[in-house]
PDB file of N, CA and C in Angstrom:
ATOM      1  N   UNK A   1     -21.235 -73.438  -6.068  1.00  0.00           N
ATOM      2  CA  UNK A   1     -20.263 -72.291  -6.571  1.00  0.00           C
ATOM      3  C   UNK A   1     -19.814 -71.214  -6.099  1.00  0.00           C
ATOM      4  N   UNK A   2     -18.402 -70.619  -6.007  1.00  0.00           N
ATOM      5  CA  UNK A   2     -18.226 -69.550  -4.708  1.00  0.00           C
ATOM      6  C   UNK A   2     -19.175 -68.367  -4.708  1.00  0.00           C
ATOM      7  N   UNK A   3     -18.676 -67.890  -3.542  1.00  0.00           N
ATOM      8  CA  UNK A   3     -19.787 -66.683  -2.998  1.00  0.00           C
ATOM      9  C   UNK A   3     -18.573 -65.244  -3.757  1.00  0.00           C
ATOM     10  N   UNK A   4     -18.794 -64.350  -4.166  1.00  0.00           N
ATOM     11  CA  UNK A   4     -18.067 -63.527  -5.251  1.00  0.00           C
ATOM     12  C   UNK A   4     -18.728 -62.381  -4.128  1.00  0.00           C
ATOM     13  N   UNK A   5     -17.688 -61.091  -3.950  1.00  0.00           N
ATOM     14  CA  UNK A   5     -18.542 -59.842  -3.323  1.00  0.00           C
ATOM     15  C   UNK A   5     -18.662 -59.555  -4.417  1.00  0.00           C
ATOM     16  N   UNK A   6     -19.679 -57.946  -4.143  1.00  0.00           N
ATOM     17  CA  UNK A   6     -21.061 -57.512  -4.895  1.00  0.00           C
ATOM     18  C   UNK A   6     -19.973 -56.435  -5.959  1.00  0.00           C
ATOM     19  N   UNK A   7     -20.262 -56.867  -7.307  1.00  0.00           N
ATOM     20  CA  UNK A   7     -19.757 -55.761  -8.328  1.00  0.00           C
ATOM     21  C   UNK A   7     -20.022 -54.008  -8.042  1.00  0.00           C
ATOM     22  N   UNK A   8     -19.335 -53.194  -7.092  1.00  0.00           N
ATOM     23  CA  UNK A   8     -19.800 -51.734  -7.317  1.00  0.00           C
ATOM     24  C   UNK A   8     -19.651 -50.979  -8.205  1.00  0.00           C
ATOM     25  N   UNK A   9     -18.985 -51.363  -9.489  1.00  0.00           N
ATOM     26  CA  UNK A   9     -18.905 -50.777 -10.392  1.00  0.00           C
ATOM     27  C   UNK A   9     -19.821 -50.474 -11.426  1.00  0.00           C
ATOM     28  N   UNK A  10     -20.555 -49.336 -11.691  1.00  0.00           N
ATOM     29  CA  UNK A  10     -21.066 -49.300 -12.715  1.00  0.00           C
ATOM     30  C   UNK A  10     -21.336 -49.070 -14.017  1.00  0.00           C
ATOM     31  N   UNK A  11     -22.188 -49.424 -14.618  1.00  0.00           N
ATOM     32  CA  UNK A  11     -21.911 -49.528 -16.020  1.00  0.00           C
ATOM     33  C   UNK A  11     -22.193 -47.987 -16.996  1.00  0.00           C
ATOM     34  N   UNK A  12     -20.985 -47.309 -17.712  1.00  0.00           N
ATOM     35  CA  UNK A  12     -21.267 -46.334 -17.916  1.00  0.00           C
ATOM     36  C   UNK A  12     -22.293 -45.891 -18.657  1.00  0.00           C
ATOM     37  N   UNK A  13     -23.170 -44.630 -18.468  1.00  0.00           N
ATOM     38  CA  UNK A  13     -24.129 -43.637 -18.926  1.00  0.00           C
ATOM     39  C   UNK A  13     -23.670 -43.012 -19.470  1.00  0.00           C
ATOM     40  N   UNK A  14     -25.236 -42.848 -20.414  1.00  0.00           N
ATOM     41  CA  UNK A  14     -25.167 -41.801 -21.349  1.00  0.00           C
ATOM     42  C   UNK A  14     -24.535 -40.043 -21.041  1.00  0.00           C
ATOM     43  N   UNK A  15     -23.619 -39.784 -21.250  1.00  0.00           N
ATOM     44  CA  UNK A  15     -23.262 -38.186 -20.519  1.00  0.00           C
ATOM     45  C   UNK A  15     -23.490 -37.344 -21.459  1.00  0.00           C
ATOM     46  N   UNK A  16     -24.353 -36.373 -21.163  1.00  0.00           N
ATOM     47  CA  UNK A  16     -24.644 -34.819 -21.884  1.00  0.00           C
ATOM     48  C   UNK A  16     -23.702 -34.331 -22.950  1.00  0.00           C
ATOM     49  N   UNK A  17     -22.479 -34.111 -22.025  1.00  0.00           N
ATOM     50  CA  UNK A  17     -22.018 -33.402 -22.681  1.00  0.00           C
ATOM     51  C   UNK A  17     -21.034 -33.920 -23.838  1.00  0.00           C
ATOM     52  N   UNK A  18     -21.261 -35.431 -24.208  1.00  0.00           N
ATOM     53  CA  UNK A  18     -20.066 -35.995 -25.310  1.00  0.00           C
ATOM     54  C   UNK A  18     -21.040 -35.917 -26.670  1.00  0.00           C
ATOM     55  N   UNK A  19     -22.227 -35.226 -26.335  1.00  0.00           N
ATOM     56  CA  UNK A  19     -22.688 -34.926 -28.040  1.00  0.00           C
ATOM     57  C   UNK A  19     -22.834 -32.846 -27.837  1.00  0.00           C
ATOM     58  N   UNK A  20     -22.703 -32.649 -29.366  1.00  0.00           N
ATOM     59  CA  UNK A  20     -23.624 -30.920 -28.737  1.00  0.00           C
ATOM     60  C   UNK A  20     -24.327 -31.175 -29.271  1.00  0.00           C
ATOM     61  N   UNK A  21     -25.593 -29.902 -29.162  1.00  0.00           N
ATOM     62  CA  UNK A  21     -26.819 -29.769 -29.757  1.00  0.00           C
ATOM     63  C   UNK A  21     -26.972 -30.323 -31.203  1.00  0.00           C
ATOM     64  N   UNK A  22     -25.958 -30.062 -31.590  1.00  0.00           N
ATOM     65  CA  UNK A  22     -26.189 -29.776 -33.530  1.00  0.00           C
ATOM     66  C   UNK A  22     -26.335 -31.920 -33.618  1.00  0.00           C
ATOM     67  N   UNK A  23     -25.248 -31.982 -32.809  1.00  0.00           N
ATOM     68  CA  UNK A  23     -25.360 -33.674 -32.935  1.00  0.00           C
ATOM     69  C   UNK A  23     -26.230 -34.362 -32.770  1.00  0.00           C
ATOM     70  N   UNK A  24     -26.889 -34.024 -31.549  1.00  0.00           N
ATOM     71  CA  UNK A  24     -28.149 -34.560 -31.142  1.00  0.00           C
ATOM     72  C   UNK A  24     -29.559 -34.486 -32.444  1.00  0.00           C
ATOM     73  N   UNK A  25     -29.603 -33.365 -32.599  1.00  0.00           N
ATOM     74  CA  UNK A  25     -30.792 -32.754 -33.591  1.00  0.00           C
ATOM     75  C   UNK A  25     -29.894 -33.941 -35.210  1.00  0.00           C
ATOM     76  N   UNK A  26     -28.738 -34.110 -35.051  1.00  0.00           N
ATOM     77  CA  UNK A  26     -28.256 -34.676 -36.491  1.00  0.00           C
ATOM     78  C   UNK A  26     -28.427 -36.485 -36.375  1.00  0.00           C
ATOM     79  N   UNK A  27     -28.422 -36.315 -35.199  1.00  0.00           N
ATOM     80  CA  UNK A  27     -28.973 -38.006 -34.542  1.00  0.00           C
ATOM     81  C   UNK A  27     -30.108 -38.382 -34.786  1.00  0.00           C
ATOM     82  N   UNK A  28     -30.733 -37.589 -34.196  1.00  0.00           N
ATOM     83  CA  UNK A  28     -32.356 -37.828 -33.891  1.00  0.00           C
ATOM     84  C   UNK A  28     -32.905 -37.819 -35.594  1.00  0.00           C
ATOM     85  N   UNK A  29     -32.693 -36.944 -36.153  1.00  0.00           N
ATOM     86  CA  UNK A  29     -33.203 -36.507 -37.589  1.00  0.00           C
ATOM     87  C   UNK A  29     -32.335 -38.163 -38.496  1.00  0.00           C
ATOM     88  N   UNK A  30     -31.385 -38.760 -38.015  1.00  0.00           N
ATOM     89  CA  UNK A  30     -31.274 -39.761 -38.912  1.00  0.00           C
ATOM     90  C   UNK A  30     -32.049 -40.972 -38.475  1.00  0.00           C
ATOM     91  N   UNK A  31     -31.899 -41.316 -36.803  1.00  0.00           N
ATOM     92  CA  UNK A  31     -32.636 -42.396 -36.398  1.00  0.00           C
ATOM     93  C   UNK A  31     -34.012 -42.055 -36.659  1.00  0.00           C
ATOM     94  N   UNK A  32     -34.319 -40.964 -36.971  1.00  0.00           N
ATOM     95  CA  UNK A  32     -36.224 -41.062 -37.071  1.00  0.00           C
ATOM     96  C   UNK A  32     -36.693 -41.321 -38.533  1.00  0.00           C
ATOM     97  N   UNK A  33     -35.005 -40.880 -39.840  1.00  0.00           N
ATOM     98  CA  UNK A  33     -35.367 -41.377 -41.595  1.00  0.00           C
ATOM     99  C   UNK A  33     -35.447 -43.113 -41.524  1.00  0.00           C
ATOM    100  N   UNK A  34     -34.670 -43.595 -40.410  1.00  0.00           N
ATOM    101  CA  UNK A  34     -34.291 -44.688 -40.369  1.00  0.00           C
ATOM    102  C   UNK A  34     -35.519 -45.409 -40.318  1.00  0.00           C
ATOM    103  N   UNK A  35     -36.068 -45.186 -39.143  1.00  0.00           N
ATOM    104  CA  UNK A  35     -37.071 -45.750 -37.908  1.00  0.00           C
ATOM    105  C   UNK A  35     -38.249 -45.858 -39.229  1.00  0.00           C
ATOM    106  N   UNK A  36     -38.627 -44.408 -40.021  1.00  0.00           N
ATOM    107  CA  UNK A  36     -39.326 -44.324 -40.942  1.00  0.00           C
ATOM    108  C   UNK A  36     -39.448 -45.083 -42.552  1.00  0.00           C
ATOM    109  N   UNK A  37     -37.761 -45.753 -43.153  1.00  0.00           N
ATOM    110  CA  UNK A  37     -37.554 -46.243 -43.933  1.00  0.00           C
ATOM    111  C   UNK A  37     -37.751 -48.119 -43.567  1.00  0.00           C
ATOM    112  N   UNK A  38     -37.726 -48.193 -41.644  1.00  0.00           N
ATOM    113  CA  UNK A  38     -38.083 -49.482 -41.981  1.00  0.00           C
ATOM    114  C   UNK A  38     -39.646 -49.901 -41.732  1.00  0.00           C
ATOM    115  N   UNK A  39     -40.089 -48.867 -41.425  1.00  0.00           N
ATOM    116  CA  UNK A  39     -42.063 -49.220 -41.183  1.00  0.00           C
ATOM    117  C   UNK A  39     -42.392 -49.502 -42.561  1.00  0.00           C
ATOM    118  N   UNK A  40     -41.794 -48.504 -43.555  1.00  0.00           N
ATOM    119  CA  UNK A  40     -42.460 -48.370 -45.190  1.00  0.00           C
ATOM    120  C   UNK A  40     -41.902 -49.717 -45.699  1.00  0.00           C
ATOM    121  N   UNK A  41     -40.703 -50.516 -45.313  1.00  0.00           N
ATOM    122  CA  UNK A  41     -40.190 -51.968 -45.776  1.00  0.00           C
ATOM    123  C   UNK A  41     -41.089 -52.866 -45.143  1.00  0.00           C
ATOM    124  N   UNK A  42     -41.565 -52.644 -43.798  1.00  0.00           N
ATOM    125  CA  UNK A  42     -42.510 -53.204 -43.352  1.00  0.00           C
ATOM    126  C   UNK A  42     -44.126 -53.940 -44.415  1.00  0.00           C
ATOM    127  N   UNK A  43     -44.360 -52.354 -44.597  1.00  0.00           N
ATOM    128  CA  UNK A  43     -45.624 -52.264 -45.180  1.00  0.00           C
ATOM    129  C   UNK A  43     -45.887 -52.510 -46.867  1.00  0.00           C
ATOM    130  N   UNK A  44     -44.864 -52.372 -47.535  1.00  0.00           N
ATOM    131  CA  UNK A  44     -44.387 -52.739 -48.822  1.00  0.00           C
ATOM    132  C   UNK A  44     -43.234 -53.779 -48.719  1.00  0.00           C
ATOM    133  N   UNK A  45     -43.617 -55.016 -48.588  1.00  0.00           N
ATOM    134  CA  UNK A  45     -42.259 -55.935 -48.539  1.00  0.00           C
ATOM    135  C   UNK A  45     -42.041 -55.702 -50.660  1.00  0.00           C
ATOM    136  N   UNK A  46     -40.073 -55.752 -50.809  1.00  0.00           N
ATOM    137  CA  UNK A  46     -39.926 -56.516 -52.090  1.00  0.00           C
ATOM    138  C   UNK A  46     -40.717 -57.873 -52.855  1.00  0.00           C
ATOM    139  N   UNK A  47     -40.912 -57.391 -54.127  1.00  0.00           N
ATOM    140  CA  UNK A  47     -40.762 -59.195 -54.297  1.00  0.00           C
ATOM    141  C   UNK A  47     -39.880 -60.702 -53.897  1.00  0.00           C
ATOM    142  N   UNK A  48     -39.268 -60.136 -53.685  1.00  0.00           N
ATOM    143  CA  UNK A  48     -38.088 -61.285 -53.181  1.00  0.00           C
ATOM    144  C   UNK A  48     -38.608 -61.336 -51.866  1.00  0.00           C
ATOM    145  N   UNK A  49     -39.193 -60.312 -50.811  1.00  0.00           N
ATOM    146  CA  UNK A  49     -39.419 -60.253 -49.817  1.00  0.00           C
ATOM    147  C   UNK A  49     -40.598 -61.197 -49.584  1.00  0.00           C
ATOM    148  N   UNK A  50     -42.121 -61.088 -50.126  1.00  0.00           N
ATOM    149  CA  UNK A  50     -43.491 -61.659 -50.295  1.00  0.00           C
ATOM    150  C   UNK A  50     -42.941 -63.422 -50.897  1.00  0.00           C
ATOM    151  N   UNK A  51     -41.908 -63.398 -51.953  1.00  0.00           N
ATOM    152  CA  UNK A  51     -41.768 -64.998 -52.178  1.00  0.00           C
ATOM    153  C   UNK A  51     -40.718 -65.655 -51.172  1.00  0.00           C
ATOM    154  N   UNK A  52     -40.260 -64.997 -50.518  1.00  0.00           N
ATOM    155  CA  UNK A  52     -39.665 -65.712 -49.133  1.00  0.00           C
ATOM    156  C   UNK A  52     -40.654 -65.569 -47.984  1.00  0.00           C
ATOM    157  N   UNK A  53     -41.904 -65.095 -47.786  1.00  0.00           N
ATOM    158  CA  UNK A  53     -42.263 -64.983 -46.793  1.00  0.00           C
ATOM    159  C   UNK A  53     -43.381 -66.485 -48.004  1.00  0.00           C
ATOM    160  N   UNK A  54     -43.661 -66.194 -48.974  1.00  0.00           N
ATOM    161  CA  UNK A  54     -44.601 -67.008 -49.137  1.00  0.00           C
ATOM    162  C   UNK A  54     -43.604 -69.038 -49.530  1.00  0.00           C
ATOM    163  N   UNK A  55     -42.803 -68.879 -49.228  1.00  0.00           N
ATOM    164  CA  UNK A  55     -41.645 -70.022 -49.781  1.00  0.00           C
ATOM    165  C   UNK A  55     -41.335 -70.911 -47.814  1.00  0.00           C
ATOM    166  N   UNK A  56     -41.622 -69.738 -47.114  1.00  0.00           N
ATOM    167  CA  UNK A  56     -41.437 -69.671 -45.297  1.00  0.00           C
ATOM    168  C   UNK A  56     -42.749 -70.315 -44.902  1.00  0.00           C
ATOM    169  N   UNK A  57     -43.948 -70.036 -45.647  1.00  0.00           N
ATOM    170  CA  UNK A  57     -45.018 -70.159 -45.035  1.00  0.00           C
ATOM    171  C   UNK A  57     -45.183 -71.658 -44.797  1.00  0.00           C
ATOM    172  N   UNK A  58     -45.811 -72.201 -43.221  1.00  0.00           N
ATOM    173  CA  UNK A  58     -45.971 -73.552 -43.964  1.00  0.00           C
ATOM    174  C   UNK A  58     -46.988 -74.632 -44.413  1.00  0.00           C
ATOM    175  N   UNK A  59     -46.644 -75.435 -44.955  1.00  0.00           N
ATOM    176  CA  UNK A  59     -47.715 -75.842 -45.786  1.00  0.00           C
ATOM    177  C   UNK A  59     -48.814 -76.892 -45.096  1.00  0.00           C
ATOM    178  N   UNK A  60     -48.318 -77.384 -44.019  1.00  0.00           N
ATOM    179  CA  UNK A  60     -49.330 -78.494 -43.364  1.00  0.00           C
ATOM    180  C   UNK A  60     -50.116 -77.517 -42.451  1.00  0.00           C
ATOM    181  N   UNK A  61     -51.173 -77.330 -42.797  1.00  0.00           N
ATOM    182  CA  UNK A  61     -52.211 -77.096 -41.620  1.00  0.00           C
ATOM    183  C   UNK A  61     -52.076 -77.546 -40.191  1.00  0.00           C
ATOM    184  N   UNK A  62     -52.686 -76.893 -39.632  1.00  0.00           N
ATOM    185  CA  UNK A  62     -52.829 -77.982 -38.380  1.00  0.00           C
ATOM    186  C   UNK A  62     -54.393 -78.165 -37.830  1.00  0.00           C
ATOM    187  N   UNK A  63     -54.371 -79.540 -37.641  1.00  0.00           N
ATOM    188  CA  UNK A  63     -55.618 -80.239 -37.490  1.00  0.00           C
ATOM    189  C   UNK A  63     -56.566 -79.455 -36.208  1.00  0.00           C
ATOM    190  N   UNK A  64     -57.780 -79.447 -36.426  1.00  0.00           N
ATOM    191  CA  UNK A  64     -58.423 -78.915 -35.574  1.00  0.00           C
ATOM    192  C   UNK A  64     -58.964 -79.775 -34.350  1.00  0.00           C
ATOM    193  N   UNK A  65     -58.572 -79.357 -33.078  1.00  0.00           N
ATOM    194  CA  UNK A  65     -58.311 -79.944 -31.649  1.00  0.00           C
ATOM    195  C   UNK A  65     -59.760 -81.296 -31.853  1.00  0.00           C
ATOM    196  N   UNK A  66     -60.966 -80.744 -32.651  1.00  0.00           N
ATOM    197  CA  UNK A  66     -62.117 -81.901 -32.295  1.00  0.00           C
ATOM    198  C   UNK A  66     -61.510 -82.932 -32.219  1.00  0.00           C
ATOM    199  N   UNK A  67     -60.809 -83.688 -33.118  1.00  0.00           N
ATOM    200  CA  UNK A  67     -60.919 -85.108 -33.244  1.00  0.00           C
ATOM    201  C   UNK A  67     -59.749 -85.487 -31.706  1.00  0.00           C
ATOM    202  N   UNK A  68     -59.063 -84.680 -31.237  1.00  0.00           N
ATOM    203  CA  UNK A  68     -58.441 -84.978 -29.851  1.00  0.00           C
ATOM    204  C   UNK A  68     -60.072 -85.025 -28.733  1.00  0.00           C
ATOM    205  N   UNK A  69     -60.671 -84.472 -29.299  1.00  0.00           N
ATOM    206  CA  UNK A  69     -61.898 -84.621 -27.978  1.00  0.00           C
ATOM    207  C   UNK A  69     -62.608 -85.309 -28.239  1.00  0.00           C
ATOM    208  N   UNK A  70     -62.945 -85.925 -29.472  1.00  0.00           N
ATOM    209  CA  UNK A  70     -63.831 -87.315 -30.064  1.00  0.00           C
ATOM    210  C   UNK A  70     -62.698 -88.419 -29.902  1.00  0.00           C
ATOM    211  N   UNK A  71     -61.735 -88.583 -29.771  1.00  0.00           N
ATOM    212  CA  UNK A  71     -60.723 -89.529 -29.226  1.00  0.00           C
ATOM    213  C   UNK A  71     -60.771 -89.941 -27.304  1.00  0.00           C
ATOM    214  N   UNK A  72     -60.940 -88.453 -26.723  1.00  0.00           N
ATOM    215  CA  UNK A  72     -60.655 -88.623 -25.282  1.00  0.00           C
ATOM    216  C   UNK A  72     -62.211 -88.991 -24.720  1.00  0.00           C
ATOM    217  N   UNK A  73     -63.211 -88.407 -25.429  1.00  0.00           N
ATOM    218  CA  UNK A  73     -64.625 -88.835 -25.224  1.00  0.00           C
ATOM    219  C   UNK A  73     -64.802 -90.424 -25.041  1.00  0.00           C
ATOM    220  N   UNK A  74     -64.206 -91.175 -26.543  1.00  0.00           N
ATOM    221  CA  UNK A  74     -63.917 -92.667 -27.090  1.00  0.00           C
ATOM    222  C   UNK A  74     -63.778 -93.167 -25.278  1.00  0.00           C
ATOM    223  N   UNK A  75     -62.677 -92.678 -25.443  1.00  0.00           N
ATOM    224  CA  UNK A  75     -61.537 -94.187 -24.324  1.00  0.00           C
ATOM    225  C   UNK A  75     -62.243 -93.286 -23.540  1.00  0.00           C
ATOM    226  N   UNK A  76     -62.908 -92.704 -22.373  1.00  0.00           N
ATOM    227  CA  UNK A  76     -63.467 -92.245 -21.356  1.00  0.00           C
ATOM    228  C   UNK A  76     -64.590 -92.885 -20.946  1.00  0.00           C
ATOM    229  N   UNK A  77     -65.683 -93.226 -22.247  1.00  0.00           N
ATOM    230  CA  UNK A  77     -66.644 -94.087 -22.473  1.00  0.00           C
ATOM    231  C   UNK A  77     -66.006 -95.840 -21.908  1.00  0.00           C
ATOM    232  N   UNK A  78     -64.857 -95.402 -23.075  1.00  0.00           N
ATOM    233  CA  UNK A  78     -64.173 -97.198 -22.372  1.00  0.00           C
ATOM    234  C   UNK A  78     -64.039 -97.580 -20.886  1.00  0.00           C
ATOM    235  N   UNK A  79     -63.179 -96.847 -20.646  1.00  0.00           N
ATOM    236  CA  UNK A  79     -62.874 -96.890 -19.344  1.00  0.00           C
ATOM    237  C   UNK A  79     -63.972 -96.935 -18.475  1.00  0.00           C
ATOM    238  N   UNK A  80     -65.239 -96.309 -18.100  1.00  0.00           N
ATOM    239  CA  UNK A  80     -66.166 -95.985 -17.439  1.00  0.00           C
ATOM    240  C   UNK A  80     -66.876 -97.556 -17.557  1.00  0.00           C
ATOM    241  N   UNK A  81     -67.341 -97.807 -18.726  1.00  0.00           N
ATOM    242  CA  UNK A  81     -67.787 -99.131 -18.946  1.00  0.00           C
ATOM    243  C   UNK A  81     -67.297-100.376 -18.771  1.00  0.00           C
ATOM    244  N   UNK A  82     -65.326-100.220 -18.386  1.00  0.00           N
ATOM    245  CA  UNK A  82     -64.975-101.415 -18.324  1.00  0.00           C
ATOM    246  C   UNK A  82     -64.643-101.264 -16.352  1.00  0.00           C
ATOM    247  N   UNK A  83     -64.935-100.258 -16.306  1.00  0.00           N
ATOM    248  CA  UNK A  83     -65.037 -99.873 -14.390  1.00  0.00           C
ATOM    249  C   UNK A  83     -66.597-100.560 -13.647  1.00  0.00           C
ATOM    250  N   UNK A  84     -67.150 -99.902 -14.721  1.00  0.00           N
ATOM    251  CA  UNK A  84     -68.859-100.661 -14.606  1.00  0.00           C
ATOM    252  C   UNK A  84     -68.829-102.721 -14.507  1.00  0.00           C
ATOM    253  N   UNK A  85     -68.400-102.972 -15.020  1.00  0.00           N
ATOM    254  CA  UNK A  85     -68.213-104.646 -15.748  1.00  0.00           C
ATOM    255  C   UNK A  85     -67.528-104.849 -14.561  1.00  0.00           C
ATOM    256  N   UNK A  86     -65.757-104.359 -14.202  1.00  0.00           N
ATOM    257  CA  UNK A  86     -65.438-104.598 -13.090  1.00  0.00           C
ATOM    258  C   UNK A  86     -66.050-104.687 -11.682  1.00  0.00           C
ATOM    259  N   UNK A  87     -66.943-103.821 -11.434  1.00  0.00           N
ATOM    260  CA  UNK A  87     -68.084-103.551 -10.496  1.00  0.00           C
ATOM    261  C   UNK A  87     -68.703-104.143  -9.909  1.00  0.00           C
ATOM    262  N   UNK A  88     -69.391-104.736 -11.953  1.00  0.00           N
ATOM    263  CA  UNK A  88     -70.577-105.664 -11.139  1.00  0.00           C
ATOM    264  C   UNK A  88     -69.847-107.013 -11.227  1.00  0.00           C
ATOM    265  N   UNK A  89     -68.643-106.886 -11.746  1.00  0.00           N
ATOM    266  CA  UNK A  89     -68.373-108.834 -11.239  1.00  0.00           C
ATOM    267  C   UNK A  89     -67.426-109.500 -10.157  1.00  0.00           C
ATOM    268  N   UNK A  90     -66.807-107.731  -9.644  1.00  0.00           N
ATOM    269  CA  UNK A  90     -66.996-107.574  -8.191  1.00  0.00           C
ATOM    270  C   UNK A  90     -67.805-108.166  -6.916  1.00  0.00           C
ATOM    271  N   UNK A  91     -69.220-107.793  -7.631  1.00  0.00           N
ATOM    272  CA  UNK A  91     -70.009-107.685  -6.359  1.00  0.00           C
ATOM    273  C   UNK A  91     -70.934-108.670  -6.347  1.00  0.00           C
TER     274      UNK A  91
END
């Protein structure tokens, strides 16, 4: 990969004179109302949203990890028994 010179140009930042005080107040009030609306929609989902969540909910439940632990213990005992048998036969 070729070495490139460091970029010296900075991205455009928010410039205060771009908006008047009235515009900033309107923007803030609209943004706050939108946030409240978003929170209300999350709290009280519509019928379609609840149906969508129910349809996308996974049907297959995750198996408990206990089965893997039992399988691990069985294989461990098997290998230990084989190892003891090999030591007995070699000695």
